[in-house]
Short mmCIF file of C-alpha atoms and ligand atoms in Angstrom, two decimals:
data_model
loop_
_atom_site.label_atom_id
_atom_site.label_comp_id
_atom_site.label_asym_id
_atom_site.label_seq_id
_atom_site.Cartn_x
_atom_site.Cartn_y
_atom_site.Cartn_z
CA MET A 1 91.65 61.80 85.77
CA SER A 2 94.01 60.29 89.22
CA PHE A 3 97.23 61.03 89.83
CA ASP A 4 98.23 57.21 89.02
CA ASN A 5 97.84 57.68 85.53
CA LEU A 6 100.68 60.06 85.79
CA GLY A 7 103.90 58.01 85.91
CA LEU A 8 104.83 58.82 89.01
CA ARG A 9 107.57 57.45 91.89
CA PRO A 10 104.97 56.17 94.87
CA GLU A 11 106.14 57.56 97.58
CA LEU A 12 105.17 60.93 95.49
CA LEU A 13 102.03 59.67 95.17
CA ARG A 14 102.05 58.31 99.18
CA ALA A 15 102.59 62.97 99.98
CA ILE A 16 100.43 63.58 97.36
CA ALA A 17 97.76 61.25 98.92
CA ASP A 18 98.50 62.82 102.36
CA THR A 19 97.33 66.54 101.07
CA GLY A 20 93.73 65.34 100.48
CA TYR A 21 94.09 65.99 96.89
CA THR A 22 92.26 63.22 95.22
CA GLU A 23 92.79 64.58 90.65
CA PRO A 24 95.61 66.63 88.87
CA THR A 25 94.57 69.89 88.39
CA PRO A 26 95.16 71.14 84.53
CA ILE A 27 98.30 72.34 84.46
CA GLN A 28 99.87 69.21 86.61
CA ALA A 29 98.34 66.89 84.25
CA GLN A 30 99.39 68.44 81.39
CA ALA A 31 102.90 69.11 82.52
CA ILE A 32 103.79 66.45 84.53
CA PRO A 33 104.35 64.18 81.50
CA VAL A 34 106.10 65.74 79.11
CA VAL A 35 109.13 67.28 82.18
CA LEU A 36 108.62 63.19 83.24
CA SER A 37 109.75 62.82 79.41
CA GLY A 38 113.19 64.96 79.78
CA ARG A 39 111.84 68.10 77.27
CA ASP A 40 111.59 71.41 78.56
CA VAL A 41 109.08 73.26 79.17
CA MET A 42 107.98 76.08 78.59
CA ALA A 43 104.32 77.15 80.85
CA GLY A 44 101.10 79.55 80.53
CA ALA A 45 100.09 79.27 83.84
CA GLN A 46 98.60 81.37 86.37
CA THR A 47 99.23 81.48 90.05
CA GLY A 48 96.05 79.08 91.59
CA THR A 49 96.55 76.01 89.32
CA GLY A 50 98.42 74.05 90.77
CA LYS A 51 101.20 74.91 88.53
CA THR A 52 103.84 74.45 91.63
CA ALA A 53 103.26 71.03 92.21
CA SER A 54 103.64 71.01 88.58
CA PHE A 55 106.94 71.52 88.63
CA THR A 56 107.91 69.82 92.24
CA LEU A 57 105.93 66.59 91.61
CA PRO A 58 108.36 65.46 88.25
CA MET A 59 111.31 66.69 89.42
CA LEU A 60 111.57 65.07 92.43
CA HIS A 61 110.82 61.78 90.44
CA LYS A 62 113.54 62.57 88.64
CA LEU A 63 116.01 63.55 91.51
CA ALA A 64 114.55 60.53 93.89
CA VAL A 65 117.61 58.67 92.05
CA HIS A 66 120.08 61.02 93.90
CA GLN A 67 118.79 59.10 97.11
CA ASN A 68 121.14 58.91 99.52
CA THR A 69 121.98 58.78 104.06
CA SER A 70 124.49 60.23 103.36
CA THR A 71 126.18 62.59 105.88
CA SER A 72 128.83 63.60 103.69
CA PRO A 73 127.54 67.27 101.68
CA ALA A 74 129.66 65.71 98.51
CA ARG A 75 126.79 63.44 98.35
CA HIS A 76 124.04 66.56 99.10
CA PRO A 77 124.64 69.09 96.03
CA VAL A 78 121.56 70.88 94.54
CA ARG A 79 120.89 68.71 91.33
CA GLY A 80 117.51 70.69 90.75
CA LEU A 81 117.32 74.89 90.92
CA ILE A 82 114.04 76.98 91.44
CA LEU A 83 114.38 80.61 90.64
CA ALA A 84 111.41 83.07 92.16
CA PRO A 85 110.79 87.06 93.00
CA THR A 86 110.11 87.00 96.43
CA ARG A 87 110.85 85.76 99.66
CA GLU A 88 107.51 84.49 99.67
CA LEU A 89 107.64 83.69 97.18
CA ALA A 90 110.09 81.32 97.35
CA ALA A 91 109.38 79.99 101.22
CA GLN A 92 105.99 78.26 99.39
CA VAL A 93 107.88 77.23 96.68
CA GLU A 94 110.16 75.60 99.09
CA ALA A 95 107.33 74.34 101.21
CA SER A 96 106.10 72.27 98.50
CA VAL A 97 109.47 71.13 97.90
CA ARG A 98 108.85 69.33 100.98
CA THR A 99 106.22 68.27 101.40
CA TYR A 100 106.02 66.08 98.43
CA SER A 101 109.15 64.49 99.01
CA LYS A 102 108.26 63.55 102.65
CA HIS A 103 108.88 60.04 101.43
CA LEU A 104 112.01 60.79 100.16
CA ALA A 105 115.52 61.03 100.58
CA LEU A 106 116.47 64.78 99.53
CA ARG A 107 117.08 67.89 100.62
CA SER A 108 116.02 70.97 100.71
CA THR A 109 115.83 74.65 102.14
CA ALA A 110 115.07 78.12 100.67
CA VAL A 111 117.95 80.93 100.30
CA TYR A 112 116.34 84.60 100.07
CA GLY A 113 117.56 88.44 101.30
CA GLY A 114 116.15 90.44 103.68
CA VAL A 115 117.10 87.68 106.72
CA ASN A 116 120.34 87.13 108.32
CA ILE A 117 122.72 85.18 105.07
CA ASP A 118 125.03 82.69 108.36
CA PRO A 119 122.28 80.16 108.14
CA GLN A 120 121.70 80.08 105.21
CA ILE A 121 125.77 79.54 104.89
CA ALA A 122 125.29 76.85 107.06
CA GLU A 123 122.34 75.10 106.01
CA LEU A 124 123.91 74.90 102.11
CA ARG A 125 127.17 74.03 103.30
CA LYS A 126 125.85 70.39 104.91
CA GLY A 127 123.99 69.52 101.20
CA VAL A 128 121.07 69.81 100.04
CA GLU A 129 118.93 68.64 96.67
CA ILE A 130 116.96 71.16 96.01
CA LEU A 131 117.09 74.99 96.44
CA VAL A 132 115.12 77.19 96.02
CA ALA A 133 115.95 81.05 95.71
CA THR A 134 115.53 84.57 94.87
CA PRO A 135 118.15 85.07 91.86
CA GLY A 136 119.37 88.40 94.38
CA ARG A 137 120.36 86.46 97.88
CA LEU A 138 121.19 83.26 95.54
CA LEU A 139 124.41 85.62 93.21
CA ASP A 140 124.85 86.06 97.57
CA HIS A 141 125.98 82.61 97.23
CA LEU A 142 127.25 82.56 94.66
CA HIS A 143 130.04 84.75 94.75
CA GLN A 144 130.62 83.25 98.70
CA LYS A 145 131.58 80.31 97.01
CA SER A 146 128.21 78.48 99.79
CA VAL A 147 127.09 76.38 96.73
CA ASN A 148 127.77 75.47 93.45
CA LEU A 149 125.97 74.56 90.60
CA SER A 150 128.03 72.82 88.20
CA GLN A 151 125.72 69.65 89.12
CA VAL A 152 122.15 70.92 88.45
CA GLU A 153 120.25 68.86 86.50
CA PHE A 154 116.63 70.35 86.91
CA LEU A 155 115.99 74.86 86.90
CA VAL A 156 113.04 76.27 87.21
CA LEU A 157 112.02 79.30 86.77
CA ASP A 158 109.09 80.06 88.26
CA GLU A 159 107.39 83.31 87.83
CA ALA A 160 109.41 83.79 84.90
CA ASP A 161 106.66 87.35 84.15
CA ARG A 162 107.28 88.67 87.57
CA MET A 163 110.76 88.54 87.78
CA LEU A 164 111.32 90.05 84.68
CA ASP A 165 109.64 92.50 85.77
CA MET A 166 111.22 93.19 88.78
CA GLY A 167 114.50 93.35 87.31
CA PHE A 168 116.10 90.11 87.91
CA MET A 169 116.97 89.43 84.51
CA PRO A 170 120.65 90.60 84.91
CA ASP A 171 120.99 88.51 87.80
CA ILE A 172 119.23 85.63 85.74
CA ARG A 173 121.97 85.15 82.66
CA ARG A 174 124.55 85.52 85.52
CA ILE A 175 123.33 82.57 87.33
CA PHE A 176 123.26 80.91 83.87
CA GLY A 177 126.53 80.86 83.90
CA PHE A 178 127.30 78.90 86.77
CA LEU A 179 125.58 75.96 85.35
CA PRO A 180 125.86 73.14 83.19
CA PRO A 181 124.75 73.68 79.38
CA ARG A 182 123.62 69.62 79.83
CA ARG A 183 120.48 70.14 82.11
CA GLN A 184 116.93 70.68 81.79
CA ASN A 185 114.94 73.71 81.84
CA LEU A 186 111.03 74.37 82.92
CA LEU A 187 109.59 78.16 82.67
CA PHE A 188 105.98 78.79 84.53
CA SER A 189 104.72 82.58 84.01
CA ALA A 190 101.17 83.47 84.50
CA THR A 191 102.10 85.83 80.82
CA PHE A 192 104.31 85.41 77.46
CA ALA A 193 105.34 88.89 76.98
CA GLU A 194 106.68 88.55 73.79
CA GLU A 195 111.09 89.59 76.66
CA ILE A 196 109.87 86.39 77.85
CA LYS A 197 109.99 84.37 74.52
CA ARG A 198 113.13 86.22 73.71
CA LEU A 199 114.42 84.50 76.78
CA SER A 200 113.09 81.00 76.47
CA SER A 201 114.88 81.32 72.95
CA GLU A 202 118.05 81.37 75.74
CA PHE A 203 118.15 78.73 77.36
CA MET A 204 115.46 75.89 76.20
CA ARG A 205 115.81 73.56 74.35
CA ASP A 206 112.82 73.24 72.24
CA PRO A 207 110.60 73.84 74.79
CA GLN A 208 106.95 71.66 75.18
CA LEU A 209 104.46 74.85 75.85
CA ILE A 210 101.84 74.47 77.65
CA GLU A 211 99.38 76.67 78.31
CA VAL A 212 95.86 75.70 81.27
CA ALA A 213 94.05 79.18 80.94
CA ARG A 214 93.34 81.77 78.27
CA ARG A 215 97.05 84.20 77.29
CA ASN A 216 96.79 87.16 79.76
CA ALA A 217 93.13 85.67 81.29
CA THR A 218 91.69 85.93 85.06
CA ALA A 219 90.60 82.96 86.44
CA ASP A 220 88.21 82.35 86.01
CA ASN A 221 85.44 81.77 89.50
CA VAL A 222 86.54 85.33 90.48
CA LEU A 223 83.65 87.87 90.43
CA GLN A 224 85.17 90.80 89.37
CA VAL A 225 82.91 94.16 90.68
CA ALA A 226 84.54 97.61 90.27
CA TYR A 227 82.67 100.82 92.60
CA PRO A 228 83.91 104.61 91.51
CA VAL A 229 84.36 106.75 93.89
CA GLY A 230 86.61 109.39 94.90
CA THR A 231 90.39 109.31 95.67
CA ASP A 232 89.44 110.62 99.19
CA HIS A 233 86.05 108.84 99.50
CA LYS A 234 88.29 105.34 99.63
CA ARG A 235 89.52 104.85 102.77
CA ARG A 236 86.16 105.25 104.35
CA LEU A 237 84.62 103.07 101.17
CA LEU A 238 86.87 100.10 101.98
CA ALA A 239 85.90 100.56 105.66
CA HIS A 240 81.81 100.28 104.58
CA ILE A 241 83.11 97.54 103.02
CA ILE A 242 84.81 95.98 105.42
CA LYS A 243 82.42 96.13 107.64
CA ASN A 244 78.74 96.03 105.83
CA GLU A 245 80.16 92.49 104.08
CA ASN A 246 80.91 91.22 107.35
CA LEU A 247 84.20 90.46 105.26
CA LYS A 248 87.22 88.71 107.65
CA GLN A 249 90.14 88.09 105.42
CA VAL A 250 90.81 90.69 102.49
CA LEU A 251 93.91 91.30 101.26
CA VAL A 252 94.25 95.22 100.18
CA PHE A 253 96.18 96.28 97.22
CA THR A 254 97.83 100.38 97.31
CA ASN A 255 100.78 101.22 94.69
CA THR A 256 103.68 102.35 97.30
CA LYS A 257 105.12 101.73 100.57
CA THR A 258 103.12 104.51 102.55
CA GLY A 259 100.26 104.07 101.14
CA ALA A 260 99.73 100.70 102.16
CA ASN A 261 100.70 101.84 105.90
CA ARG A 262 98.04 104.72 106.09
CA LEU A 263 95.40 102.96 104.68
CA ALA A 264 96.60 100.38 107.88
CA HIS A 265 96.77 102.85 110.08
CA GLN A 266 93.52 103.40 108.96
CA LEU A 267 91.26 101.05 109.08
CA VAL A 268 92.39 100.81 112.77
CA HIS A 269 91.25 103.85 114.06
CA GLU A 270 87.89 102.59 112.28
CA ASN A 271 88.53 98.97 114.44
CA ILE A 272 89.63 97.88 111.85
CA ASN A 273 92.40 95.51 112.60
CA ALA A 274 94.61 95.37 109.18
CA VAL A 275 98.11 95.56 109.21
CA ALA A 276 100.61 96.16 105.74
CA ILE A 277 103.80 94.65 104.83
CA HIS A 278 106.00 95.88 101.76
CA SER A 279 109.36 94.93 100.96
CA ASP A 280 111.09 98.31 103.74
CA LYS A 281 108.89 95.39 106.13
CA THR A 282 111.54 93.08 107.68
CA GLN A 283 111.64 89.82 106.61
CA GLN A 284 110.27 89.24 110.41
CA ALA A 285 107.76 91.19 109.93
CA ARG A 286 106.08 89.39 106.92
CA THR A 287 106.95 86.46 107.54
CA GLN A 288 104.71 87.39 111.09
CA ALA A 289 101.56 89.78 109.83
CA LEU A 290 101.08 86.82 106.79
CA ALA A 291 101.64 84.46 110.02
CA GLU A 292 98.38 86.44 111.78
CA PHE A 293 96.29 87.26 108.69
CA LYS A 294 96.54 83.21 107.88
CA GLU A 295 94.93 82.39 110.97
CA GLY A 296 92.18 85.21 111.44
CA LYS A 297 93.87 87.43 113.63
CA ILE A 298 94.83 89.94 111.84
CA GLN A 299 91.00 91.14 109.01
CA ALA A 300 92.83 92.82 106.81
CA LEU A 301 96.43 92.57 105.49
CA ILE A 302 97.28 95.45 103.49
CA ALA A 303 100.37 94.94 100.95
CA THR A 304 101.48 96.10 97.87
CA ASP A 305 102.68 94.16 94.73
CA VAL A 306 105.56 93.04 95.30
CA ALA A 307 104.61 91.73 99.17
CA ALA A 308 102.08 89.64 97.75
CA ARG A 309 103.55 88.43 95.08
CA GLY A 310 103.20 84.50 95.49
CA LEU A 311 101.49 84.75 98.65
CA ASP A 312 99.22 81.27 99.15
CA ILE A 313 97.05 82.12 100.69
CA ASP A 314 94.12 78.53 101.38
CA ASP A 315 90.35 80.37 100.19
CA LEU A 316 91.49 83.42 100.56
CA PRO A 317 87.91 85.01 99.93
CA CYS A 318 88.16 88.81 98.94
CA VAL A 319 91.43 90.74 97.29
CA VAL A 320 90.53 94.32 97.48
CA ASN A 321 92.46 97.43 94.55
CA PHE A 322 92.31 99.69 97.02
CA GLU A 323 93.65 101.12 93.50
CA LEU A 324 93.87 99.52 90.67
CA PRO A 325 97.48 98.91 89.28
CA HIS A 326 99.28 100.65 86.31
CA SER A 327 100.96 97.63 84.59
CA ALA A 328 97.03 95.98 83.56
CA GLU A 329 98.94 93.37 84.32
CA ASP A 330 99.41 93.07 88.22
CA TYR A 331 96.07 93.24 88.10
CA VAL A 332 95.54 89.95 87.07
CA HIS A 333 98.26 89.06 89.26
CA ARG A 334 96.43 90.85 92.47
CA ILE A 335 93.10 88.57 91.85
CA GLY A 336 94.73 85.71 90.95
CA ARG A 337 95.58 85.19 94.89
CA THR A 338 91.50 84.59 95.62
CA GLY A 339 89.62 81.80 94.01
CA ARG A 340 92.53 80.03 94.21
CA ALA A 341 92.35 75.78 92.66
CA GLY A 342 89.14 76.10 91.79
CA ALA A 343 87.47 77.62 94.85
CA SER A 344 85.06 80.88 94.05
CA GLY A 345 86.93 85.07 95.81
CA LYS A 346 85.69 88.01 95.13
CA ALA A 347 87.90 90.10 93.37
CA ILE A 348 86.97 94.99 94.43
CA SER A 349 88.26 97.78 93.09
CA LEU A 350 88.01 100.93 94.06
CA VAL A 351 88.49 104.16 90.94
CA SER A 352 89.31 107.48 91.54
CA PRO A 353 87.98 109.42 87.88
CA GLU A 354 92.42 109.19 87.58
CA GLU A 355 91.85 105.02 87.07
CA LYS A 356 89.61 105.22 84.52
CA ARG A 357 92.44 104.12 82.01
CA TYR A 358 93.70 102.29 84.41
CA LEU A 359 90.46 99.38 83.95
CA SER A 360 90.21 100.40 79.69
CA ASP A 361 93.98 98.67 79.73
CA ILE A 362 92.15 95.58 82.28
CA GLU A 363 89.30 95.38 80.12
CA LYS A 364 91.38 95.15 77.67
CA LEU A 365 93.65 92.99 78.12
CA ILE A 366 91.46 90.60 80.26
CA LYS A 367 89.22 90.72 76.97
CA ARG A 368 86.08 91.52 79.53
CA THR A 369 83.70 94.44 80.59
CA ILE A 370 83.95 94.93 84.79
CA PRO A 371 81.01 96.53 86.21
CA LEU A 372 81.46 99.44 87.31
CA GLU A 373 78.16 100.90 89.85
CA ALA A 374 77.84 102.77 93.19
CA LEU A 375 77.69 99.95 95.78
CA PRO A 376 74.14 100.36 97.57
CA GLY A 377 74.18 101.85 100.73
CA PHE A 378 77.57 103.94 100.18
CA SER A 379 77.53 107.59 100.10
CA SER A 380 79.92 109.97 99.04
CA ASP A 381 78.48 112.79 100.29
CA ARG A 382 78.39 112.69 103.77
CA HIS A 383 81.31 113.58 105.57
CA ASP A 384 82.73 111.99 108.08
CA VAL A 385 85.64 112.68 109.22
CA ALA A 386 86.27 113.02 112.32
CA PRO A 387 89.24 114.82 113.78
CA SER A 388 90.25 111.84 115.33
CA LYS A 389 89.72 110.42 112.98
CA ALA A 390 92.75 111.54 111.19
CA PRO A 391 95.60 111.31 113.41
CA TYR A 392 97.95 110.09 111.41
CA ARG A 393 97.42 112.96 108.82
CA GLU A 394 97.91 115.93 111.41
CA LYS A 395 101.31 113.63 113.30
CA ARG A 396 102.71 113.49 109.70
CA GLY A 397 101.39 117.97 109.67
CA GLU A 398 99.29 117.01 106.12
CA ARG A 399 95.96 119.04 106.20
CA GLN A 400 92.51 117.12 107.78
CA GLU A 401 89.96 116.05 105.31
CA ARG A 402 87.75 118.42 104.07
CA ALA A 403 84.01 117.76 103.62
CA GLN A 404 84.42 115.57 100.08
CA PRO A 405 82.86 115.93 96.60
CA SER A 406 80.77 113.61 95.90
CA VAL A 407 81.64 110.46 93.02
CA ALA A 408 79.80 112.07 90.36
CA GLN A 409 81.17 115.45 90.64
CA SER A 410 84.58 114.34 91.46
CA PHE A 411 84.13 113.21 88.00
CA ALA A 412 82.42 115.94 86.73
CA LYS A 413 85.90 117.09 88.29
CA ALA A 414 87.83 114.86 86.49
CA GLU A 415 86.47 115.61 82.85
CA PRO A 416 84.34 118.61 83.14
CA GLU A 417 83.97 119.71 79.27
CA THR A 418 83.14 117.02 77.66
CA THR A 419 81.30 115.44 80.26
CA PRO A 420 78.75 116.89 80.71
CA GLU A 421 76.32 114.68 82.43
CA PRO A 422 79.15 113.10 84.24
CA MET A 423 78.18 109.35 85.26
CA MET A 424 80.83 107.18 85.42
CA PRO A 425 80.16 103.54 83.86
CA ALA A 426 78.68 106.20 80.54
CA ASP A 427 82.56 107.62 80.37
CA LEU A 428 84.25 104.30 80.44
CA GLY A 429 80.93 102.78 77.03
CA MET A 430 78.95 101.32 79.74
CA ALA A 431 75.61 100.91 80.48
CA PRO A 432 74.44 103.68 82.48
CA VAL A 433 73.62 104.10 86.36
CA ASN A 434 69.71 105.56 86.01
CA ARG A 435 69.19 105.71 89.52
CA ARG A 436 66.52 107.21 90.86
CA PRO A 437 67.35 108.87 94.82
CA GLY A 438 67.03 106.58 97.03
CA GLN A 439 66.49 103.76 94.37
CA LYS A 440 68.61 100.46 95.13
CA LYS A 441 70.92 98.53 92.82
CA GLU A 442 71.86 95.15 92.39
CA VAL A 443 75.63 94.86 93.53
CA ALA A 444 76.84 95.26 90.48
CA ALA A 445 78.34 91.82 89.50
CA LEU A 446 80.19 89.89 86.68
CA LEU A 447 77.68 86.76 86.30
CA LEU A 448 80.98 84.49 85.81
CA PRO A 449 81.01 80.28 84.17
CA PRO A 450 79.93 78.50 87.33
CA ARG A 451 82.22 77.29 90.03
CA GLY A 452 84.70 74.03 89.11
CA VAL A 453 84.18 74.96 84.89
CA PRO A 454 88.10 74.10 84.12
CA ALA A 455 90.16 77.41 83.36
CA THR A 456 91.91 75.06 80.34
CA GLU A 457 91.46 76.40 77.25
P1 AMP B 501 99.62 77.23 93.61
O1 AMP B 501 99.04 77.58 91.66
O2 AMP B 501 101.16 76.00 92.74
O3 AMP B 501 100.38 78.09 94.08
O4 AMP B 501 99.07 76.19 94.09
C1 AMP B 501 97.52 76.87 94.07
C2 AMP B 501 97.19 75.83 96.00
O5 AMP B 501 96.35 75.10 94.43
C3 AMP B 501 97.76 75.57 96.91
O6 AMP B 501 97.14 75.49 97.70
C4 AMP B 501 97.92 74.12 96.31
O7 AMP B 501 98.20 73.99 97.62
C5 AMP B 501 96.71 73.84 95.69
N1 AMP B 501 97.24 72.53 94.71
C6 AMP B 501 98.07 72.23 94.14
N2 AMP B 501 97.06 71.10 93.26
C7 AMP B 501 96.00 70.89 93.85
C8 AMP B 501 95.14 69.86 93.55
N3 AMP B 501 95.35 68.82 92.90
N4 AMP B 501 94.12 69.63 94.19
C9 AMP B 501 93.75 70.20 94.77
N5 AMP B 501 94.41 71.48 95.15
C10 AMP B 501 95.73 71.93 94.77
#
């Protein structure tokens, strides 16, 4: 199928051609005609499926009737409102709006917290047709009356599941109060929790349900592997993987901001150019880190879930879960950072004995087994943490790392009474690793469908 058959205006087709995309992705092929028909849409689409264009293109098509080049702000009321959970996603969505609207006389801007509000007020006062916003900052603008939403015709909730997780629902409900009742509503979510369905029934009229991937499925073109490792060896294993696999660009997830800072610091001491991003960093620091990561100047970007949400990095080859997320759905979001738009990717999880239950939760959610096998060539028995390599801990007055038990010993410690022969995969109900000392093993790998197999089910 080509974009030409979707009924989009020529200006949009030209903008699409400029990007080099030749055919719509499944979510685009399904959602665009429905949105053009005027119906509300509730779409289940993973990140990386091309969902942004699936709402941006038809919205721009419909709003194009309002194009004008008047300098009067009154001629440029907000007509399309897109709510997104994070600053990064808001900025990226707005960048897409600009890309696709470049041949149209429509204005857009993004407003989000963490940066000075004054330039945003100035921009809003000039008038914009399309506004992309995070909920909290939009409410600030509404209370300051720097924006009026009474002429909104399109409302998009992007990554609604994440907005729910981040506690934005009260803000979103407040924002609904500023919108006119007659409008078209679109909701995009990677997963459909009950609460998302409840929310949609509150504000959508008979929405058309579109799903392009299995519910809670992970991208089919992502190779998922997991390595058993004691917590104290994770940093060394990660450095080993980055160096051995010659990873030039890897996004690493930690569960906490302090964990992200510490890991970045430690990797730098391993001569790996690493930077942490999380919500305590200034917007400027985050934007700069992301730009340098994209340019290949930063090898490892260490991020928390909130900071990484919405990052769109073309061809990101590898994502590492330094710690497994406690919510299985976060795993789906995390690994969605790689293998985007048909490219193949790899997701590596470092799993400590304490994290086994999170791994089983993830496997239940994605309805797949993630093979858990020791990485050949890496031994957690080696004690290589010289005092000079642990300055971060020393600085903070923490005790220095001692020689650590092996992985098997760590797992044995975790469940001594129930696991007399503590082998990690067997622990997890999977085929045990029968490896003789020194015997090489294949890298654990779940062979997934080949590239190009559509995720549509
Ligand atoms: P999204 O799911 O909207 O975050 O998009 C994921 C990535 O796919 C982005 O880098 C888009 O630029 C890219 N993309 C969107 N539509 C297409 C398409 N029709 N063909 C190829 N790539 C696309």
